[in-house]
Coordinates of C-alpha atoms in Angstrom, one line a residue:
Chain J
X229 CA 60.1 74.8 94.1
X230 CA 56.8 76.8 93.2
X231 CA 56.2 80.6 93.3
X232 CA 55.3 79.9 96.8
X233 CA 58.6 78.8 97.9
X234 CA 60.8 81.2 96.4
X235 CA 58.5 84.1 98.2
X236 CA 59.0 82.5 101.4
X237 CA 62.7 82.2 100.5
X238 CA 62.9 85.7 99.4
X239 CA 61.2 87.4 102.3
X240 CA 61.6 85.2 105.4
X241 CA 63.8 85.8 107.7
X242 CA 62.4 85.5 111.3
X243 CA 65.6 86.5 112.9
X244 CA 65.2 90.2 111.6
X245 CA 63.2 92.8 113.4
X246 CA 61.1 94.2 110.9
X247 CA 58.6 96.7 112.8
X248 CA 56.1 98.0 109.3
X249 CA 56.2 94.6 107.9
X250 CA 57.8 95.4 104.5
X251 CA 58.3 92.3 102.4
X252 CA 62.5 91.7 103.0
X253 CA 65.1 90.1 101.2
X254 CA 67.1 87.1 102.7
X255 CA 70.1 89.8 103.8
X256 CA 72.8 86.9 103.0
X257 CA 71.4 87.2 99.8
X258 CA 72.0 90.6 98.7
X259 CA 75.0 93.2 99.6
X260 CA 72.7 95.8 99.8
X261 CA 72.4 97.2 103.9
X262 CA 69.1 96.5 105.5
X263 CA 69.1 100.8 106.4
X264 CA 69.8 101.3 102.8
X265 CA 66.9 99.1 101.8
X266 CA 64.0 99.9 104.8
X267 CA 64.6 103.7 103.3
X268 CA 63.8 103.1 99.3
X269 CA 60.6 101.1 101.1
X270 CA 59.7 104.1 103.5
X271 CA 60.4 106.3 100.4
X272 CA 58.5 104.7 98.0
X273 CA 55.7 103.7 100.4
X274 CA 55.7 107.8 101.1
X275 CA 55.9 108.3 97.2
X276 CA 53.4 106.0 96.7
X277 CA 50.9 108.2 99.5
X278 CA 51.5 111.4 98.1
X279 CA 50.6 110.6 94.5
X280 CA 47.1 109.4 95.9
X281 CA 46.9 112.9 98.1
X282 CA 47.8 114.5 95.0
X283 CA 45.5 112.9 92.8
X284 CA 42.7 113.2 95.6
X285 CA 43.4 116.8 96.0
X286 CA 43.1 117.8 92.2
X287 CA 40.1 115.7 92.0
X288 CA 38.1 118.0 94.7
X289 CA 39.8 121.1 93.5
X290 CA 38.3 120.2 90.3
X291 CA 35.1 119.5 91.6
X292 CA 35.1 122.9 92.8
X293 CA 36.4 124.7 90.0
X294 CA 33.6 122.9 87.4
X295 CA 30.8 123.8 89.8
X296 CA 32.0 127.7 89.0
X297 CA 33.0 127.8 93.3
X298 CA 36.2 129.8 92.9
X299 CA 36.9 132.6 95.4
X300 CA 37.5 135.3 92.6
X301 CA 39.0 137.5 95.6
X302 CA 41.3 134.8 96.7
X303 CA 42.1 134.0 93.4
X304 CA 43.6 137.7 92.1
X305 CA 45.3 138.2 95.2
X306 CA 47.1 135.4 94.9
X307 CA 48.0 136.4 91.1
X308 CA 49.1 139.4 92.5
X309 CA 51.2 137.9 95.1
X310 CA 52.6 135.4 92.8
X311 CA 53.3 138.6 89.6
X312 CA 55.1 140.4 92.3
X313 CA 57.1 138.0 94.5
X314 CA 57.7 135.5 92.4
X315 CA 58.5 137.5 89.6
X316 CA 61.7 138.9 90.6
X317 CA 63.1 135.5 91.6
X318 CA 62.4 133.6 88.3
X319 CA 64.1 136.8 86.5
X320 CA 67.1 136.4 88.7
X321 CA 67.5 133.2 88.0
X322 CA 66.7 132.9 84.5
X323 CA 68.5 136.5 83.7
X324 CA 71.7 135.1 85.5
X325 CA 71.4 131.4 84.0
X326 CA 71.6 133.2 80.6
X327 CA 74.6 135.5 81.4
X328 CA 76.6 132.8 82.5
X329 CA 75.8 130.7 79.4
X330 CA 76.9 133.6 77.3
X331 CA 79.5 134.6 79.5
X332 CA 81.0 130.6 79.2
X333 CA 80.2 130.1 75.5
X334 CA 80.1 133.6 73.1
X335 CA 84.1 133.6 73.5
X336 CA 84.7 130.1 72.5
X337 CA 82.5 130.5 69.8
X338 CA 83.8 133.4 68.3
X339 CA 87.1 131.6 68.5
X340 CA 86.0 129.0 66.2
X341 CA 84.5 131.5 63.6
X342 CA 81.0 130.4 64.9
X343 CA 79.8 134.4 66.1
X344 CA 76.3 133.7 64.4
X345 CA 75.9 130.4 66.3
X346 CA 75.8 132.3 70.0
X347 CA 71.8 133.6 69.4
X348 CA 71.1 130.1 68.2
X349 CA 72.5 128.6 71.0
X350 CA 70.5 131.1 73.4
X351 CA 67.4 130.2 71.9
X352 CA 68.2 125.9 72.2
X353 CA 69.2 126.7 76.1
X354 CA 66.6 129.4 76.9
X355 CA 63.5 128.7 74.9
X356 CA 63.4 124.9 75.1
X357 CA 64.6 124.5 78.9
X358 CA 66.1 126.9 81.2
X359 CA 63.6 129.4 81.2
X360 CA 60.7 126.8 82.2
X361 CA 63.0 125.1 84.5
X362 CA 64.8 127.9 86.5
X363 CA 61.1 129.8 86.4
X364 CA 59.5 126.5 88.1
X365 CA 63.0 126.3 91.0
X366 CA 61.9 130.2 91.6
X367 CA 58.3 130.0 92.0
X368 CA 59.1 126.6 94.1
X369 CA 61.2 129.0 96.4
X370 CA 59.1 131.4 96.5
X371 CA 55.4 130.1 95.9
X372 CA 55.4 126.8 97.5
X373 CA 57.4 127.2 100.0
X374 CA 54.9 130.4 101.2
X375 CA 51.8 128.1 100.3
X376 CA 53.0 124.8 102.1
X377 CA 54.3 126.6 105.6
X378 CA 50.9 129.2 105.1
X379 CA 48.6 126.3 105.7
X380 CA 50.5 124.4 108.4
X381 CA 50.5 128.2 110.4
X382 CA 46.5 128.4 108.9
X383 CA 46.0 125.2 110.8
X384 CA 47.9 125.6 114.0
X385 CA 46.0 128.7 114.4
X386 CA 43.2 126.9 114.2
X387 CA 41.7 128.9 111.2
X388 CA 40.8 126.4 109.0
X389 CA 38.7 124.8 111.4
X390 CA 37.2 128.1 111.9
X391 CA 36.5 128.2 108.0
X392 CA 34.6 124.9 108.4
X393 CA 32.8 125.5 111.3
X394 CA 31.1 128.4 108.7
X395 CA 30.1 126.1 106.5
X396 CA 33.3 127.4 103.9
X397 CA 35.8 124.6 102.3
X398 CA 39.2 125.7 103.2
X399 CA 40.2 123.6 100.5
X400 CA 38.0 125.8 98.0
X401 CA 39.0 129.1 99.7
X402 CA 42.4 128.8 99.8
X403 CA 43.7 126.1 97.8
X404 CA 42.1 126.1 94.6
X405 CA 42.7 129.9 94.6
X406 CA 46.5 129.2 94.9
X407 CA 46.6 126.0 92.8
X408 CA 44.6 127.8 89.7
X409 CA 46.9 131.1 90.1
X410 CA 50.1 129.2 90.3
X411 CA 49.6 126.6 87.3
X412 CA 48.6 130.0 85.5
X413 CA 51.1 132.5 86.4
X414 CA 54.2 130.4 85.7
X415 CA 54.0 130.3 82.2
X416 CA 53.7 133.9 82.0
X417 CA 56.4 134.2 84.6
X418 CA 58.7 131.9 82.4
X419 CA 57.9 133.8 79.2
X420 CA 59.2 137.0 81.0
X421 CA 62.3 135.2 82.5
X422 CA 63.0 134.0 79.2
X423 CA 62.6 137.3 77.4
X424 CA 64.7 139.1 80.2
X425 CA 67.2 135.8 79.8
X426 CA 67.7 136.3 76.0
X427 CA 68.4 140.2 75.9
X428 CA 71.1 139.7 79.2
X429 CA 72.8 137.0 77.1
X430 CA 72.9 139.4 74.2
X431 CA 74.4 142.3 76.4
X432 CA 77.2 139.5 77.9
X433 CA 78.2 138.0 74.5
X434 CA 78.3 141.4 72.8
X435 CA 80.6 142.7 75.9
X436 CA 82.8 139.8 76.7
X437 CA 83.1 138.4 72.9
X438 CA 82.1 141.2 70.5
X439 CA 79.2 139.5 69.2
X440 CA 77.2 141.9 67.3
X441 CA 73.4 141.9 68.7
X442 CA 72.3 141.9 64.6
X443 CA 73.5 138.2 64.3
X444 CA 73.0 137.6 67.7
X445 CA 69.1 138.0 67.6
X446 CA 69.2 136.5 63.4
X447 CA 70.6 133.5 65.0
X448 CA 68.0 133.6 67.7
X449 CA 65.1 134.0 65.2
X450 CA 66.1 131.0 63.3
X451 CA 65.9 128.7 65.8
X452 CA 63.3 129.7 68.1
X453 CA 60.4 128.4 66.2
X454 CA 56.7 128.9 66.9
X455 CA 56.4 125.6 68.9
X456 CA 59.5 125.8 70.9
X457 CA 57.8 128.9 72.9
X458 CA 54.3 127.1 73.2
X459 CA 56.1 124.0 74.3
X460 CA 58.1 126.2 76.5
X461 CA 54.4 127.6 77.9
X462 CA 53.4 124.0 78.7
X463 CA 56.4 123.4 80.6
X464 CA 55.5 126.4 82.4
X465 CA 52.1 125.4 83.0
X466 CA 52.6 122.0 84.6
X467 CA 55.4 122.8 86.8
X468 CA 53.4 125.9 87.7
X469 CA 50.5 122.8 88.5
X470 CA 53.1 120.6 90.1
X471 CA 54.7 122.9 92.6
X472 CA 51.5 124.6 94.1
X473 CA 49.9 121.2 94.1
X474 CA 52.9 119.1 96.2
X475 CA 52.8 122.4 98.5
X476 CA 49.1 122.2 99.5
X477 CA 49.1 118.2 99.6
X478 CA 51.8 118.0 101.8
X479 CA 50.8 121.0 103.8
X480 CA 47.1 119.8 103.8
X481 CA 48.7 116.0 104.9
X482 CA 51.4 117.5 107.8
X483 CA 50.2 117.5 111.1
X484 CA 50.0 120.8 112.6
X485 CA 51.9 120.7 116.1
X486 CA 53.6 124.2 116.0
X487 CA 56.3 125.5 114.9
X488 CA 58.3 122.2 113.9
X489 CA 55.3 121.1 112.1
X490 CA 56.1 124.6 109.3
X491 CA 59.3 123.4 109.0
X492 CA 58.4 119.7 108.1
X493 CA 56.5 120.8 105.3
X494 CA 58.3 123.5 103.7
X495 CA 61.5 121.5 103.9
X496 CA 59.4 118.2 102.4
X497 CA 57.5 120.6 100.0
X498 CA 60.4 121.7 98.4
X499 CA 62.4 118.5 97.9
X500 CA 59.3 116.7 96.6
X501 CA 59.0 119.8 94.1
X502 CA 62.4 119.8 92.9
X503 CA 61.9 116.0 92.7
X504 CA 59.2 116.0 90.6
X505 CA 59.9 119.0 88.7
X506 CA 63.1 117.7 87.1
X507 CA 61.3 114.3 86.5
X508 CA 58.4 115.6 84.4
X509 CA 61.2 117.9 82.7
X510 CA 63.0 115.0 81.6
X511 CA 59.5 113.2 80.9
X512 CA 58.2 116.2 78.7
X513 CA 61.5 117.0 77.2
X514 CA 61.9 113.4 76.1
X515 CA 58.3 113.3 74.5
X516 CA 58.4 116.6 72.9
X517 CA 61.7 116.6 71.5
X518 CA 63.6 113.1 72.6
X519 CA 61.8 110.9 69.0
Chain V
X518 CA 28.1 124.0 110.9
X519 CA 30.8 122.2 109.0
X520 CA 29.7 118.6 109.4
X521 CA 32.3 116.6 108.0
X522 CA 30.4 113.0 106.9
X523 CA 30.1 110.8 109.7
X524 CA 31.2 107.1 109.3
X525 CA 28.9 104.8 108.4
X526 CA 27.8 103.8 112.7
X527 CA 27.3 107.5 113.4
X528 CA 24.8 109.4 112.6
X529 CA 23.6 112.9 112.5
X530 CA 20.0 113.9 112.4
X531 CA 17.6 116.9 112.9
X532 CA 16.0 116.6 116.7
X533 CA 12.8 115.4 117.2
X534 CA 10.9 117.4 119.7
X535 CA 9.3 115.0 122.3
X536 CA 5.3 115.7 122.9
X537 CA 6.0 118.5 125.2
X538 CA 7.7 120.3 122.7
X539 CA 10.8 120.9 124.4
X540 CA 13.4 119.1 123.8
X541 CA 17.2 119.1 124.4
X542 CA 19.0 120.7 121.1
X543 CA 22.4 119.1 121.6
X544 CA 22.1 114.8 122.2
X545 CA 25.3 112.6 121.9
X546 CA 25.0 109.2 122.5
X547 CA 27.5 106.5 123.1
X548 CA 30.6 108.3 121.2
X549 CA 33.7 107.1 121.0
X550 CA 36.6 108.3 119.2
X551 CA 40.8 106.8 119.6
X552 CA 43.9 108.3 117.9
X553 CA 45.6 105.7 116.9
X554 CA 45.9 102.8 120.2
X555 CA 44.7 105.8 122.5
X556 CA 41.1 105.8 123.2
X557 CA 40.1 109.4 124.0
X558 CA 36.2 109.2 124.3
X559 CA 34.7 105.5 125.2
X560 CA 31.3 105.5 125.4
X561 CA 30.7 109.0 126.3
X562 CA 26.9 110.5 126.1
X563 CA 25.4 113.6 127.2
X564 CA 22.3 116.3 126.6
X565 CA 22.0 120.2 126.4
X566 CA 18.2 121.5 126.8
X567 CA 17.7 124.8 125.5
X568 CA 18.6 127.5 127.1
X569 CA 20.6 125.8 129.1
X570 CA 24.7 125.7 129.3
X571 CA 26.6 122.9 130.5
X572 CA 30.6 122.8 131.2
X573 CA 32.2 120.2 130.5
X574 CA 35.6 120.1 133.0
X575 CA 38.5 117.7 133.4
X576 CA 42.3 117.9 133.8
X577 CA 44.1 118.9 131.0
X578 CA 44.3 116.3 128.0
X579 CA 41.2 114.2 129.2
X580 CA 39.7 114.6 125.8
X581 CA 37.4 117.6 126.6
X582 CA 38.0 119.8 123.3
X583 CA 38.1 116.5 121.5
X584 CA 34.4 115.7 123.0
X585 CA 33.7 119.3 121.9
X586 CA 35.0 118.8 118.1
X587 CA 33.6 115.4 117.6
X588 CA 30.0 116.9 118.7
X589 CA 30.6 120.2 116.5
X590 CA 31.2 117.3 113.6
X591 CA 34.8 118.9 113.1
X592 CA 36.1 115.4 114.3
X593 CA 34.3 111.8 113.2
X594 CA 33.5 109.8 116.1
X595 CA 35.0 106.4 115.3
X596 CA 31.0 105.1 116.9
X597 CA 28.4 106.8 118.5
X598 CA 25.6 109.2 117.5
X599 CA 24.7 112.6 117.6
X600 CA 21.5 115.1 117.3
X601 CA 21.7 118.6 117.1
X602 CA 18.4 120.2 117.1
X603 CA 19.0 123.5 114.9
X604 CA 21.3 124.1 111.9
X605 CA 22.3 127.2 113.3
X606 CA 25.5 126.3 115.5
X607 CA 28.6 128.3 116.0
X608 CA 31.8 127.7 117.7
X609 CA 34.4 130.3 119.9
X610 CA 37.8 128.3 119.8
X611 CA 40.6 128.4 121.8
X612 CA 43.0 130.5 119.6
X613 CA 40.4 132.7 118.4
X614 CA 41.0 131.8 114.8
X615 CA 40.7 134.7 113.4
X616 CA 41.3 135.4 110.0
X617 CA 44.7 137.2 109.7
X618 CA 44.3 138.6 106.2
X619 CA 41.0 139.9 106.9
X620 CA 39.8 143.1 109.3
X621 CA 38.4 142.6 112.1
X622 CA 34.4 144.1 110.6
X623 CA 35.5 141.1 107.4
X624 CA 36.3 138.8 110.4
X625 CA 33.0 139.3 112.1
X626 CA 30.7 139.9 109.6
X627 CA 32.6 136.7 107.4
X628 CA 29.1 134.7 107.8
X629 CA 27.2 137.4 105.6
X630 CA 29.6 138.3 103.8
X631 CA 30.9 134.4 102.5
X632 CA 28.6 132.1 100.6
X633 CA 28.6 129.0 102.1
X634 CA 29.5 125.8 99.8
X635 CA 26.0 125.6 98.3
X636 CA 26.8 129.1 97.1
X637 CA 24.2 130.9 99.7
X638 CA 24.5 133.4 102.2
X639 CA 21.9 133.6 105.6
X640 CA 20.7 136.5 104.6
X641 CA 21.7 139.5 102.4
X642 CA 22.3 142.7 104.0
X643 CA 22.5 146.2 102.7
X644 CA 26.2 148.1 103.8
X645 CA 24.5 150.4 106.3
X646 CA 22.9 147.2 107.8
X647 CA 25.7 145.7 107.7
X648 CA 27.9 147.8 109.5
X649 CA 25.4 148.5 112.2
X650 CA 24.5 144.7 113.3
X651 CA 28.7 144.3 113.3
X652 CA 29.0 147.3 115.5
X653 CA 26.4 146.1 117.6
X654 CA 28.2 142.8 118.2
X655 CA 31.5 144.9 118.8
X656 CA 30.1 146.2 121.4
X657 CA 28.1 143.7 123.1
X658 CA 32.1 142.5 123.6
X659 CA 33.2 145.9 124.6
X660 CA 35.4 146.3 121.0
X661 CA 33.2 149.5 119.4
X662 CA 35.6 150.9 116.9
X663 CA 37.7 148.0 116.1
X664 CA 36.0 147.6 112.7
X665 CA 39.3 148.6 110.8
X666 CA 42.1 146.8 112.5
X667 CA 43.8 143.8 111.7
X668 CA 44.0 140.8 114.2
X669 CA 48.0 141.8 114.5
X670 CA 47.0 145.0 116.2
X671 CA 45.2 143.2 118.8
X672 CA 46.2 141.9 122.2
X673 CA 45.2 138.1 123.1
X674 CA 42.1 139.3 125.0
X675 CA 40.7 141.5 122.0
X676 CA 41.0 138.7 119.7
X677 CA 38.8 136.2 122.1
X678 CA 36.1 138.8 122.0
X679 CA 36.1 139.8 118.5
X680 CA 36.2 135.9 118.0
X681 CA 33.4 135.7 120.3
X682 CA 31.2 138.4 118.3
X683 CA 32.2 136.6 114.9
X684 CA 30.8 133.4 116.6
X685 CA 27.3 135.4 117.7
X686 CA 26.9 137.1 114.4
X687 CA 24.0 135.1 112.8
X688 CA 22.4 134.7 116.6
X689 CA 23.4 130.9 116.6
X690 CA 21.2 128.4 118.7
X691 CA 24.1 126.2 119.3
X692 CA 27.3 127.4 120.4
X693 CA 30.2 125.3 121.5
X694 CA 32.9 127.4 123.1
X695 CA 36.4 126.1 123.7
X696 CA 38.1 128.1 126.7
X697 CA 36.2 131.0 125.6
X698 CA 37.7 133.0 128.7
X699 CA 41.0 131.5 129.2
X700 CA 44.0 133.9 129.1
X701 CA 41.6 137.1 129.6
X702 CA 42.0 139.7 132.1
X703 CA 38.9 139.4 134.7
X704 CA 37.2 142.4 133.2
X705 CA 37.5 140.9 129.6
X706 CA 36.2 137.2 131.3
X707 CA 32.9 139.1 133.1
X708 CA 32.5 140.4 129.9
X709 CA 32.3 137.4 128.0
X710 CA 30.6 135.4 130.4
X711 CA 27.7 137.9 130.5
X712 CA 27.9 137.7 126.4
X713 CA 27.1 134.0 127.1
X714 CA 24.8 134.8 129.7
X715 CA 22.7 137.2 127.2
X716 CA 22.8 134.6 124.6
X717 CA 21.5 131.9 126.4
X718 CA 18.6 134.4 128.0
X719 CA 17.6 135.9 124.7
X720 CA 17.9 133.4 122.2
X721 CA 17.0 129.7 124.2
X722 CA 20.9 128.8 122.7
X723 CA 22.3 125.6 124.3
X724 CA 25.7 125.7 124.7
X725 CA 28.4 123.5 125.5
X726 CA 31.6 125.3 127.3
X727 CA 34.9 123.0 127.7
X728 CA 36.5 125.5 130.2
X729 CA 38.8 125.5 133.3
X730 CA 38.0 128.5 135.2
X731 CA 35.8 128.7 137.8
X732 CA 34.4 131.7 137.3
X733 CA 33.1 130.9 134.0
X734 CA 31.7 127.2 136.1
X735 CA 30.3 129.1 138.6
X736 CA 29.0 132.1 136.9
X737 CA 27.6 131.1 133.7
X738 CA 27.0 126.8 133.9
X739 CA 24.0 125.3 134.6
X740 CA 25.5 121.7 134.3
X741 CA 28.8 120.4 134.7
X742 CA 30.2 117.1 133.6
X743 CA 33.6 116.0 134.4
X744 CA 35.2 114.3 132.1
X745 CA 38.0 111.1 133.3
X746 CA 39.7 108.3 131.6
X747 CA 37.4 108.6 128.3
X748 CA 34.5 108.8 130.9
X749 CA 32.1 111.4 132.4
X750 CA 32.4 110.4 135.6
X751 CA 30.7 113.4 137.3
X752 CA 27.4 115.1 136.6
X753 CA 25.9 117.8 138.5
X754 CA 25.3 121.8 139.2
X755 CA 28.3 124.2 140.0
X756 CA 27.0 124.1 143.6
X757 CA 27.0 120.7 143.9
X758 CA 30.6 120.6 142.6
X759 CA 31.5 122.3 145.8
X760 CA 29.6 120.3 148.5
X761 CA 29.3 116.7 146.7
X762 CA 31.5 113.7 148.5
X763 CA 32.4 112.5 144.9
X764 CA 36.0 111.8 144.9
X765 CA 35.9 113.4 141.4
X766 CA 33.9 116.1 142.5
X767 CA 36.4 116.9 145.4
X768 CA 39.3 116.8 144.1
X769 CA 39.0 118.7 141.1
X770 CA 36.7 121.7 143.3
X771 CA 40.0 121.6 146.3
X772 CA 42.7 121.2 143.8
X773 CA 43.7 118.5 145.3
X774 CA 46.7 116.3 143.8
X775 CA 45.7 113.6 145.7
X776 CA 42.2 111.3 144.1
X777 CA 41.5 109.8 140.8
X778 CA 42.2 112.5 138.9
X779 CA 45.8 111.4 137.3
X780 CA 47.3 114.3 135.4

């Protein structure tokens, strides 16, 4: 039996309705359902898509930005947009994240005679993963979501092709605005989460477990290093990247029909950005700290 | 206009003036364009003259805004070439478009106020001038005073116009206009009409309106194609639309549902 063979033994199966063609296993072969496997394809063949959009998109909005074409105007007001809206959710989340790690951990900790541990442990959570992580779920929530459903609604109303019947790139009037402000505002937006995160965990520990704020922030100071906070900056800086560039792809790659058409692509933006997201978390985390 | 690239079959080239000088400033040839199994245009081809307007009517989905974006270059033909005779070409769409985060003097004045691509602008303006030639344009649509509102603080109607003096801004010698007048009050539709009127009389423009109402057929086309099955299968004057035996002809002038015409 050559290589031939076992192909056509894998995937033949004339029997089977198989409307996109997908290569398919011999069903008496494997236990998994044909449903269960025609969905990994169609997700995989739509993973497969976006990452080309993606890379595409970045590519041109590269283009632009070397060849100095950024709308300055665009660009702050979407800084400004993105230092007051998004602001407040990344510090709910991270301030709240925090609380509830103090608010689970000071007590137990002070149990075991390990008060001088709790800033430590603050720093470990906070600095090397919440803060960039529960920043990059806020601005998702707030930024791409606003971004992907902006564009659909930019498109329905026929605006876009308004831009480009003047000549203008949509692409380089709206989206590298929102891509450049987005992948720069998060870190910043993290690095104030984190700060807000750190000082709510000292005011939880000191009232739930009597830690006293001295040790609390000694503890913090010796673990927090240097790198920790640029690493967490980085972090910052590519989910920042990530989530405004899934929201434009996919909102530049939705068909604009009306209203259902908004809903499509905030609801796929923000599943492919939480996707994503905690992926490259575990990537980056993994490469800076995992050898 | 915003020309996307053509495929490699289609072409888009500056018009050559034939020996008499004049010669028609729009030119499609052969176009044809499918979404997906659906062919939409097959084999459609047609010529605007300056100065001279031609509607281009059909029952509703027949691929008229289509023909109108593919010829505008906001679409690709799938085959097919066209000509337009003058870089300057401007487009009134259906929805106005107007920019929602922008007033509507940004709105209209957009064109001198946004470098293109390349990085230019038509022509640079000083404020004063600025605000004058916008005013002007405001009220050649019956809007004087607008400058400061926001598109949310119009009705339907004002938004057509002020997209309509947007669209005349840089005095365009092309203008493609998609329903300019539909969903206006007939005040508001006279007016725009005349704008069109005064365009074609002042600046030679050639225009191509994709349009339903008769009023704008009647009162501001010089040529009307109907558009069937991918097909123009009509061609004549809005007077001839009345009086011709064509089947097409008659039925779409009566409002007939019975003929070829399958909604």
């Amino acid at each position: 039996m050559n290589v031939t063979d076992i192909v056509d033994t894998l995937v033949s199966d004339p029997l089977s309705p198989n409307p996109k063609g997908w290569i398919e296993p011999r069903w008496e072969w494997f236990p998994l359902s044909r449903q269960v496997w025609r969905g990994f394809m169609a997700t995989s063949n739509d993973l497969l898509i976006l990452t080309g959009q993606c890379l595409l998109l970045s590519l041109a909005l590269g283009g632009w930005l070397f060849k100095g074409r950024l709308h300055w105007r665009q660009w702050i007001q979407a800084m400004g947009f993105q230092a007051t809206d998004a602001l407040g959710m990344a510090l709910v989340l991270c301030v709240c994240t925090a609380m509830v790690i103090a608010l689970q951990v000071a007590p137990e900790m002070v149990r075991q005679g390990g008060e001088s541990y709790v800033g430590s442990l603050m720093s470990l959570a906070m600095v090397r993963e919440l803060a960039p992580i529960m920043t990059a779920l806020g601005v998702v929530a707030v930024v791409s979501t606003s971004y992907a459903s902006e564009w659909v609604s930019l498109t329905n109303d026929q605006q876009v092709d308004a831009l480009r019947a003047m000549h203008v790139s949509p692409e380089r009037y709206w989206l590298l605005p929102w891509v450049l402000s987005t992948t720069l505002m998060t870190p910043l937006l993290t690095l104030i989460g984190c700060i807000a995160g750190v000082w709510a965990g000292m005011g939880v520990s000191q009232a739930v477990a009597g830690v006293s704020p001295s040790l609390y922030w000694q503890g913090l100071w010796q673990q927090t290093a240097g790198a920790d906070v640029g690493w967490m900056l980085l972090k910052g800086l590519v989910f920042g990247f990530e989530a405004a560039l899934l929201a434009c792809t996919i909102g530049l790659h939705t068909t604009a029909n009306g209203a259902q058409s908004v809903g499509e692509a905030t609801t796929k933006t923000v599943v492919a950005c939480f996707v994503v997201v905690a992926t490259t978390d575990y990537l980056l985390t993994w490469m800076i700290y995992g050898g | 206009m915003g020309v996307k690239p053509m495929t490699t079959d289609t072409q888009q080239q500056p018009w050559a003036s034939d020996a008499t000088g004049v010669g028609p400033l729009i030119q499609a040839n052969h176009l044809v364009k499918a979404f997906g199994n659906k062919t939409i245009l097959d084999d459609v081809s047609l010529t605007v003259a300056e100065g001279e307007i031609m509607a281009i009517i059909g029952v509703s989905g027949c691929g008229k805004s289509t023909l109108l974006r593919v010829i505008s270059g906001l679409e690709t033909a799938d085959s097919g070439e066209i000509m337009l005779g003058d870089p300057n070409v401007s487009f009134v769409f259906q929805y106005s478009a107007l920019f929602d985060s922008l007033t509507v003097f940004e709105n209209v004045a957009f064109s001198l106020l946004e470098p293109t691509d390349s990085g230019t602008l038509p022509e640079v303006l000083s404020k004063p001038e600025l605000h004058a030639l916008v005013a002007d344009k405001l009220k050649l649509v019956g809007l004087e005073g607008t400058e400061d509102k926001y598109p949310s603080q119009l009705s339907g109607g004002m938004k057509k116009r002020v997209s309509f003096a947007r669209a005349i801004m840089g005095n365009p010698k092309i203008i493609f206009y998609d329903e300019p007048t539909a969903g206006l009050d007939p005040v508001a539709s006279t007016q725009v009409e005349n704008c069109m009127l005064t365009l074609r009389d002042t600046l030679g423009a050639a225009s191509i309106v994709v349009t339903h109402q008769n009023s704008t057929i009647h009162r501001t086309a010089d040529r009307v194609s109907l558009l069937h099955a991918g097909k123009i299968q009509w061609e004549g004057t809005p007077a001839q639309l009345l009086t011709d035996n064509d089947p097409y002809a008659v039925q779409f002038s009566h409002a007939a549902l019975e003929g070829p015409l399958s909604v």
